[in-house]
Coordinates of C-alpha atoms and ligand atoms in Angstrom, one line a residue:
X214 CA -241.9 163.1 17.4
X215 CA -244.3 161.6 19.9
X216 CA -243.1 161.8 23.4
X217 CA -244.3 158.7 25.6
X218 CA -244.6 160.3 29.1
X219 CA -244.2 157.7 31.8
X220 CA -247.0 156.1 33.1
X221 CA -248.8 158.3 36.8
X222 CA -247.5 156.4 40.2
X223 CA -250.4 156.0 42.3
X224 CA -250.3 156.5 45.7
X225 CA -251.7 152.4 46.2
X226 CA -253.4 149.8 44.4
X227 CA -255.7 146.9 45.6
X228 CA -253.8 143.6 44.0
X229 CA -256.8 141.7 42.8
X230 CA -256.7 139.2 39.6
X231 CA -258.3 136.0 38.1
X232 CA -258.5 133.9 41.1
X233 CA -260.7 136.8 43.2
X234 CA -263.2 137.4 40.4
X235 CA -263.2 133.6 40.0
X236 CA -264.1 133.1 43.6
X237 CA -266.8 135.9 43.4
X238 CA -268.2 134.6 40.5
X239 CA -268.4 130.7 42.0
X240 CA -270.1 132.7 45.2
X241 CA -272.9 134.6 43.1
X242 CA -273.5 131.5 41.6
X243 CA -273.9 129.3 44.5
X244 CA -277.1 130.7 45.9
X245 CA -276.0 131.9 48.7
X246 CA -274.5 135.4 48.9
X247 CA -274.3 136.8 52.1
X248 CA -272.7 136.0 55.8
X249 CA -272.8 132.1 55.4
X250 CA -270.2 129.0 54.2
X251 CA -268.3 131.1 52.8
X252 CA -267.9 133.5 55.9
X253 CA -267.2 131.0 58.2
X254 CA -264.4 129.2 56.4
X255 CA -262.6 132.7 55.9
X256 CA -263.0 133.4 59.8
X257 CA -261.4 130.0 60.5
X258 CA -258.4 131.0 57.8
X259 CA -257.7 134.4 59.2
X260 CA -257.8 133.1 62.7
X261 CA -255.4 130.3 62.2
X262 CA -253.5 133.3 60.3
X263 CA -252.9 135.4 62.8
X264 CA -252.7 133.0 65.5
X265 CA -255.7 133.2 67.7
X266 CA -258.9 131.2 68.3
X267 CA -261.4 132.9 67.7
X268 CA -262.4 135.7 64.3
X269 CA -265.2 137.4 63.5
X270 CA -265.8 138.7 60.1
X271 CA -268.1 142.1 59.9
X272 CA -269.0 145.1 57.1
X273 CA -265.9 147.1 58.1
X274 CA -263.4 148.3 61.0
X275 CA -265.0 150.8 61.9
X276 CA -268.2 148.4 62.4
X277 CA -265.6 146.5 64.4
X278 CA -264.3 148.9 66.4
X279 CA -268.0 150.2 67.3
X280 CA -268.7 146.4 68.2
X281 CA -265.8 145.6 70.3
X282 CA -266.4 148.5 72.4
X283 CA -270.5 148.0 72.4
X284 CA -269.6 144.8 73.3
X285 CA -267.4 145.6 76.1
X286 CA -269.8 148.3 77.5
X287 CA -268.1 151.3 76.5
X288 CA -271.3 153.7 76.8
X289 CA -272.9 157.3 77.0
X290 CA -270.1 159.5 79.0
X291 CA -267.8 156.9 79.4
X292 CA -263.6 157.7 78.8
X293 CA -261.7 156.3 76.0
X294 CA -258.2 156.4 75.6
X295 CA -257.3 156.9 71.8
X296 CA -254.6 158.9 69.4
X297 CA -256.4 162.0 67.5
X298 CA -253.7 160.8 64.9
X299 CA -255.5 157.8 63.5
X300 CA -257.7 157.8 60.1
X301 CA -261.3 159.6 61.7
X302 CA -263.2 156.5 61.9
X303 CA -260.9 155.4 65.3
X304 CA -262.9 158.6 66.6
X305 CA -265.8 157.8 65.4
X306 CA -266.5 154.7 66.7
X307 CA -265.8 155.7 70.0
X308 CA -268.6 158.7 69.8
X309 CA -271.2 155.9 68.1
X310 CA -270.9 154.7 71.5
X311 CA -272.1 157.8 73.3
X312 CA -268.5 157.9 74.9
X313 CA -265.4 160.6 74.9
X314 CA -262.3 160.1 72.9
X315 CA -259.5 161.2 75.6
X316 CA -256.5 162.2 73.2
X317 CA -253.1 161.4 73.9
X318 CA -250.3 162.4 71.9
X319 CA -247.9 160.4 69.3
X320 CA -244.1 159.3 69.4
X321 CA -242.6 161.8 66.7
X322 CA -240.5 159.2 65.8
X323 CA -243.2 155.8 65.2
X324 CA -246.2 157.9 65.0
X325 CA -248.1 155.8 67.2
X326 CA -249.4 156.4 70.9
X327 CA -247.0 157.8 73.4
X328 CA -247.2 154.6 76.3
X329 CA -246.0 156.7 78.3
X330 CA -248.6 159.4 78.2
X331 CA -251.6 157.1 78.9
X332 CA -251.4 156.6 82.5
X333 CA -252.4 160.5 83.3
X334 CA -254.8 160.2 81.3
X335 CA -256.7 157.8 83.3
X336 CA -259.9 159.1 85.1
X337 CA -262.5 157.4 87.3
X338 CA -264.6 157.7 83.7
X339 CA -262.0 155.8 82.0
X340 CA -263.6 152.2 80.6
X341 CA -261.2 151.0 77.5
X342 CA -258.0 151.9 75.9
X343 CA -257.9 151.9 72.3
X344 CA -254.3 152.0 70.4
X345 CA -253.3 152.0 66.9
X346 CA -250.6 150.3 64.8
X347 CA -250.5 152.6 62.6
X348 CA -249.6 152.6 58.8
X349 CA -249.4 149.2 59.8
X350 CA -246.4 149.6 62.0
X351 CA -247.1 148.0 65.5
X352 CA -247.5 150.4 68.3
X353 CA -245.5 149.9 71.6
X354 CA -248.3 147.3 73.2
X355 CA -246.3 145.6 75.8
X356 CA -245.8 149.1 78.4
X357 CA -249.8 149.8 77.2
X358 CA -250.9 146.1 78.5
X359 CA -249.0 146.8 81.7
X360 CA -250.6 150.2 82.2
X361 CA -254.0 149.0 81.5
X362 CA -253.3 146.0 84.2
X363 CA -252.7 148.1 86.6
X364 CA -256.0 150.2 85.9
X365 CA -258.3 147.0 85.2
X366 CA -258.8 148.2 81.9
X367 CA -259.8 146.5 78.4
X368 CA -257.8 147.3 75.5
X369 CA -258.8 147.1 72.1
X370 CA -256.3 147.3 69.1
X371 CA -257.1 149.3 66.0
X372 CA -255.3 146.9 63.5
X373 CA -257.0 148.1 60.9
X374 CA -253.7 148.6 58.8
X375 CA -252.1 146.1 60.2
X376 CA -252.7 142.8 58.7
X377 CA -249.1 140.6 58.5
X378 CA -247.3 142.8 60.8
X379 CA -245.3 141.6 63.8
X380 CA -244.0 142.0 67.1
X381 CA -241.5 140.3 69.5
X382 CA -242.9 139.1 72.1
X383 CA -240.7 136.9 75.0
X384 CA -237.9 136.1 72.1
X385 CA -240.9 135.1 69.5
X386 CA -242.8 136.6 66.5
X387 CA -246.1 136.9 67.1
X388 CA -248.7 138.6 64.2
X389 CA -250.6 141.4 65.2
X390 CA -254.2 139.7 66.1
X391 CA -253.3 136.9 68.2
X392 CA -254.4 139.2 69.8
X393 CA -251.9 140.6 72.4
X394 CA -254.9 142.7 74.0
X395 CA -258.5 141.2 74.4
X396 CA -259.7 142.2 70.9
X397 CA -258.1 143.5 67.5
X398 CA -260.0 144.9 64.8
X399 CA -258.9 144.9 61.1
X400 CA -259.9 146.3 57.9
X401 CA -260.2 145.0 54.4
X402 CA -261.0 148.3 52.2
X403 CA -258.7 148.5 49.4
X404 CA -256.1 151.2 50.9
X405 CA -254.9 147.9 52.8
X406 CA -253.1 145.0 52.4
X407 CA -255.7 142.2 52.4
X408 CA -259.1 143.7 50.4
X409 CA -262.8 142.6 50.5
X410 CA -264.0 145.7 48.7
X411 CA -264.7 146.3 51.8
X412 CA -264.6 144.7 55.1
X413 CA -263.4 144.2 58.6
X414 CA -262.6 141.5 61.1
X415 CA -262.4 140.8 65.0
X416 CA -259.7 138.6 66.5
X417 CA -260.0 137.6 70.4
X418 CA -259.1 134.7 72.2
X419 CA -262.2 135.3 74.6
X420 CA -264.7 132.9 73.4
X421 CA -267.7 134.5 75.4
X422 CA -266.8 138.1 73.6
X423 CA -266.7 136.7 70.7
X424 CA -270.4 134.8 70.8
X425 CA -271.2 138.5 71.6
X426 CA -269.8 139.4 68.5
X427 CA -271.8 136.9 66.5
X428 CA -275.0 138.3 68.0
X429 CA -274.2 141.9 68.2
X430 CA -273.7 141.8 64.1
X431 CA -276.7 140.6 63.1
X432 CA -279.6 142.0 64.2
X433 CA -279.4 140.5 67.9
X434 CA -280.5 137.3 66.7
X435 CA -280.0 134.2 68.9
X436 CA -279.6 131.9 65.4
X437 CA -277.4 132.0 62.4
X438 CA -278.9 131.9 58.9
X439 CA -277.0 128.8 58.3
X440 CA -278.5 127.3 61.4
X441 CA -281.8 127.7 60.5
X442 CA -281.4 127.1 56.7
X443 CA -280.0 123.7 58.1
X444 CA -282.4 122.6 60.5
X445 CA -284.4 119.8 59.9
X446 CA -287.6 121.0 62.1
X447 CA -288.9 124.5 62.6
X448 CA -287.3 126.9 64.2
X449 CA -288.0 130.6 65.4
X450 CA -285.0 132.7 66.5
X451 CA -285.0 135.2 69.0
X452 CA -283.6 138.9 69.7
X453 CA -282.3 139.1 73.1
X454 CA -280.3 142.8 72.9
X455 CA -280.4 145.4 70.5
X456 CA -277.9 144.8 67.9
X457 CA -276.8 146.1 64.6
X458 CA -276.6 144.9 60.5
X459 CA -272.4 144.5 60.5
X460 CA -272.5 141.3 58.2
X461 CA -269.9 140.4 55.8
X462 CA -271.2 138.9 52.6
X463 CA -270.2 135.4 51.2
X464 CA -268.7 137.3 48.0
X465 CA -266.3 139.3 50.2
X466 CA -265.5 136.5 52.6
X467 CA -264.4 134.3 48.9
X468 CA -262.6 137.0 47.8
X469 CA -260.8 137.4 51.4
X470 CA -260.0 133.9 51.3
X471 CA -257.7 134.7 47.7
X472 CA -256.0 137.3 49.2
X473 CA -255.5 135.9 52.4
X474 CA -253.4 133.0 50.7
X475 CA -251.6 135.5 48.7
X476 CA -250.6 137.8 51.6
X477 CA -247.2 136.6 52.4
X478 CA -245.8 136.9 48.7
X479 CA -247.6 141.0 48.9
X480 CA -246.1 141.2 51.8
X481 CA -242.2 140.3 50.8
X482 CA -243.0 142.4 47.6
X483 CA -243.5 145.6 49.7
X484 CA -240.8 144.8 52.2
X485 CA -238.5 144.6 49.0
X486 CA -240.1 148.3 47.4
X487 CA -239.6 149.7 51.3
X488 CA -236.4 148.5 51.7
X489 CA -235.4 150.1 48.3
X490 CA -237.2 153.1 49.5
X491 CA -235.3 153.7 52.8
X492 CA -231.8 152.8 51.4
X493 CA -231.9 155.7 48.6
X494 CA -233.7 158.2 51.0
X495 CA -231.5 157.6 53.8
X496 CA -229.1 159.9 51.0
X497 CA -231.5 162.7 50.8
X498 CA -230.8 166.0 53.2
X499 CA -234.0 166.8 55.3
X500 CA -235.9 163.7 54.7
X501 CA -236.5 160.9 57.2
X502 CA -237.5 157.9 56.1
X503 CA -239.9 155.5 58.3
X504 CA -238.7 154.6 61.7
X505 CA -239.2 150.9 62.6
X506 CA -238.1 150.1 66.4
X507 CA -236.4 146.5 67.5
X508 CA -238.9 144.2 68.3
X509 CA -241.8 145.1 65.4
X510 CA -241.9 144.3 61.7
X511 CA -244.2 146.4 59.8
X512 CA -246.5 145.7 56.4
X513 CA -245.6 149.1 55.3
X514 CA -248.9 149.7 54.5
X515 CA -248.0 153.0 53.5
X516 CA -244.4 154.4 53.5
X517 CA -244.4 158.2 55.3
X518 CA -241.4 160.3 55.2
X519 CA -241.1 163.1 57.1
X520 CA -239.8 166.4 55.0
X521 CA -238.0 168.7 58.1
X522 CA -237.0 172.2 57.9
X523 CA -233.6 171.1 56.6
X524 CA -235.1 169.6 53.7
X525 CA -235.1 172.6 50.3
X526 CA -238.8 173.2 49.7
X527 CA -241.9 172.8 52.1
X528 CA -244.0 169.4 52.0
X529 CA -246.6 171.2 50.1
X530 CA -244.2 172.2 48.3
X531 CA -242.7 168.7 47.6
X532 CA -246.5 167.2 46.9
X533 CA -247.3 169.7 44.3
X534 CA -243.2 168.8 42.3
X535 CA -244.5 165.0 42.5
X536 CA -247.5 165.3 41.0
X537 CA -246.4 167.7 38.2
X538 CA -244.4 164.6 37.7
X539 CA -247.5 162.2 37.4
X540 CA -246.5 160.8 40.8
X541 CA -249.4 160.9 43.0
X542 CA -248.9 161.5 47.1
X543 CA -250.9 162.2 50.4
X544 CA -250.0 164.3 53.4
X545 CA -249.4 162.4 56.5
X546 CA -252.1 161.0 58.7
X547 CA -254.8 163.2 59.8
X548 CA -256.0 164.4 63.7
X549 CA -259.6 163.9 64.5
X550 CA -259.3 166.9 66.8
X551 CA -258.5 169.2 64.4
X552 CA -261.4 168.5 61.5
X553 CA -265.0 170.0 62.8
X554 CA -266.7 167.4 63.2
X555 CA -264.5 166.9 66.7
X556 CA -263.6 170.5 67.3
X557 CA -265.8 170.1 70.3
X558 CA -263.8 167.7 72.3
X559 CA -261.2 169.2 75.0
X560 CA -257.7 167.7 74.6
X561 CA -254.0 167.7 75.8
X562 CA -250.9 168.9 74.1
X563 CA -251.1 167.2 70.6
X564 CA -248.4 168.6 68.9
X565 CA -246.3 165.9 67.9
X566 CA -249.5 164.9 66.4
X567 CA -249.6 168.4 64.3
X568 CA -246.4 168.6 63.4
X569 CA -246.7 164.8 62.0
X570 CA -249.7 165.8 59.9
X571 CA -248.0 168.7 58.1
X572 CA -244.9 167.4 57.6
X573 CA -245.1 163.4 57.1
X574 CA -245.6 162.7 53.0
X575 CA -247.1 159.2 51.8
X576 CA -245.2 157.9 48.8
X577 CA -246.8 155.8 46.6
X578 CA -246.5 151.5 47.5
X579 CA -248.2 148.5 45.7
X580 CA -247.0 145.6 45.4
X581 CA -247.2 145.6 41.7
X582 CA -245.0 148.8 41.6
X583 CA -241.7 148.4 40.0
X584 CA -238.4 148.9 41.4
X585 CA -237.2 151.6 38.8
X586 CA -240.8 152.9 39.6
X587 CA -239.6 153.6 43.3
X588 CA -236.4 155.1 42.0
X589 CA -238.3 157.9 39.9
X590 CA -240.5 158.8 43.0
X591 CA -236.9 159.4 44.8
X592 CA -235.2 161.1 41.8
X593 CA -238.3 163.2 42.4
X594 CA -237.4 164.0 45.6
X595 CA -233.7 165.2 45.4
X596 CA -233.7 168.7 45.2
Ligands
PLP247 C1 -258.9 152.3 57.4 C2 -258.9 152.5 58.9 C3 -260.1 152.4 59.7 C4 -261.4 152.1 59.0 O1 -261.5 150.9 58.3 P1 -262.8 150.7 57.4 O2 -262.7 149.2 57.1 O3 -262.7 151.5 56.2 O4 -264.0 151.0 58.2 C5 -260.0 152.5 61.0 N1 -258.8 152.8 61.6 C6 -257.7 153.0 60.9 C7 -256.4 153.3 61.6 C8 -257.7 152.9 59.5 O5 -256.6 153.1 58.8

């Protein structure tokens, strides 16, 4: 007889249908493609999403995060104040700017930036701070706003997972983006919640940095394209600063705009799988499911466990059983200090940092994902 092996678990999957290949397809056939109507009205939707004034829509975070600090004058030899534990491009951006990522290490528990480490690590050099919420959980920002305060200094959020997740703030629920620090940048590549393809977004409630913004992503110019295709006499722009090619296109922005309005039903359907998650691995010897403190609600953009010594086989181990089984898995976030292209930089004590990268295991999460799907990755995982 045939045997019908279950269908491979994936470790994510962008949730895109009719309605986004509809909106792309009215976009292509409007004649007008890139950063434009379409651009605009997807700013003004995310904005009034996450509860701030002002968004700007660019190519991707890691365009955002180089533009936010750009913009801030973040430059050759200057300090920033980051995680090594972060996805590489947090690094990156910092060194497009000519500056020095200054690593501090992680809560074992949240993963995200010790608060309590950051003030030592404050030189005269020092010009931004640049947290993460990561996996989408919201860092500690409150105790980091205070810090910076009493140091003068900007801080910009990497939200780049964190689309829909929350924090309390004074007895209310505030979105990550309102923002809580001068500028938060997300992504919209299709290991997140909310996808373009690919994609990014800055949120501030500063409208001069955010004309800067607007300038700084295309080209420098002192005119939109919609500004001049509108104008009724002749105009010329002009190119005051050097600036960069960041746009988003019109196709991305329509297909945004779909997801966007289908966020909060993705992000109830994930809370569900993660809830079902953490009740049935709560059971499991040696495993620790995700940590999330009072006061934050995360998107669970992706749902780590941590596999300790008291668990029966290594995480390796444990990844190499699961995918045997057709059920795909990652290891836990990475450290930019420890992959070559950063080897260079001096840094602290990172070891909760390590020790998170070896022993943290992704399990798979998409909001199409089934219930008794979740409950064969855990069967999976008892020993
Ligand atoms: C995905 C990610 C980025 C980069 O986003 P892109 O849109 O792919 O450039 C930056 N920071 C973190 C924490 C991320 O997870």
């Amino acid at each position: 007889m045939l045997e019908v092996s279950p269908r491979t678990i994936p470790i994510a999957r962008p949730d895109l249908g009719e309605e986004e290949a509809a909106a792309a397809r009215r976009v292509i056939l409007s004649g007008w493609i890139t950063q434009g109507p379409e651009v605009a009205t997807f700013e003004d939707e995310f904005a009034a999403y996450v509860g701030t004034t002002h968004a700007c829509a660019v190519a991707n975070c890691t365009a955002a995060l180089h533009l936010a600090l750009h913009a801030l004058g973040v430059g050759l030899g200057d300090e920033v104040i980051t995680v090594s534990h972060s996805f590489i491009a947090t690094t990156n951006a910092i060194r497009y700017c000519g500056a020095v990522p200054v690593f501090v290490d992680i809560d074992p528990r949240t993963y995200n930036i010790d608060p309590g480490l950051i003030e030592r690590a404050i030189t005269s050099r020092t010009r931004a701070i640049l947290p993460v919420h990561q996996v989408g959980l919201p860092c500690d920002i409150l105790p980091i706003l205070e810090v910076a305060a009493r140091h003068n200094l900007p801080v910009v959020e990497d939200a780049a997972c964190a689309i829909g997740s929350e924090l309390r703030v004074q007895q209310k629920w505030e979105r990550v983006g309102k923002p809580h620090s001068l500028v938060a940048c997300f992504s919209f590549h299709p290991r997140k919640l909310l996808t373009t393809g690919d994609g990014g977004m800055l949120t501030t409630l500063d409208p001069e940095l955010d004309r800067k913004f607007r300038v700084l992503r295309q080209h420098g110019m002192s005119i939109s394209d919609t500004t001049r295709h509108l104008a009724t006499t002749v105009v010329f722009e002009e190119y005051s600063m050097l600036g960069f090619n960041y746009r988003m296109t019109d196709i991305q922005a329509a297909v945004g705009r779909v997801q966007l309005k289908r966020l909060p039903a993705l992000l109830m359907r994930r809370s569900k799988l993660a809830s079902h998650y953490t009740e049935r691995i709560k059971g499991i010897s040696g495993l620790i499911p995700p940590h999330v403190p009072a006061g934050v609600r995360t998107n669970y953009q992706s749902y780590a466990v941590q596999v300790t010594d008291q668990y029966a086989t290594s995480r390796d181990q444990l990844m190499r059983k699961l995918l045997e089984q057709g059920i795909s898995t990652r290891r836990g976030i990475m450290n930019a200090h420890q992959e070559a292209a950063h080897t260079d930089l001096a840094h602290s004590d990172l070891t909760c940092s390590q020790v998170a990268r070896d022993s943290v295991i992704l399990l798979p999460l998409f909001a199409e994902m089934t219930l008794e799907e979740v409950d064969r990755v855990v069967d999976a995982l008892i020993p």
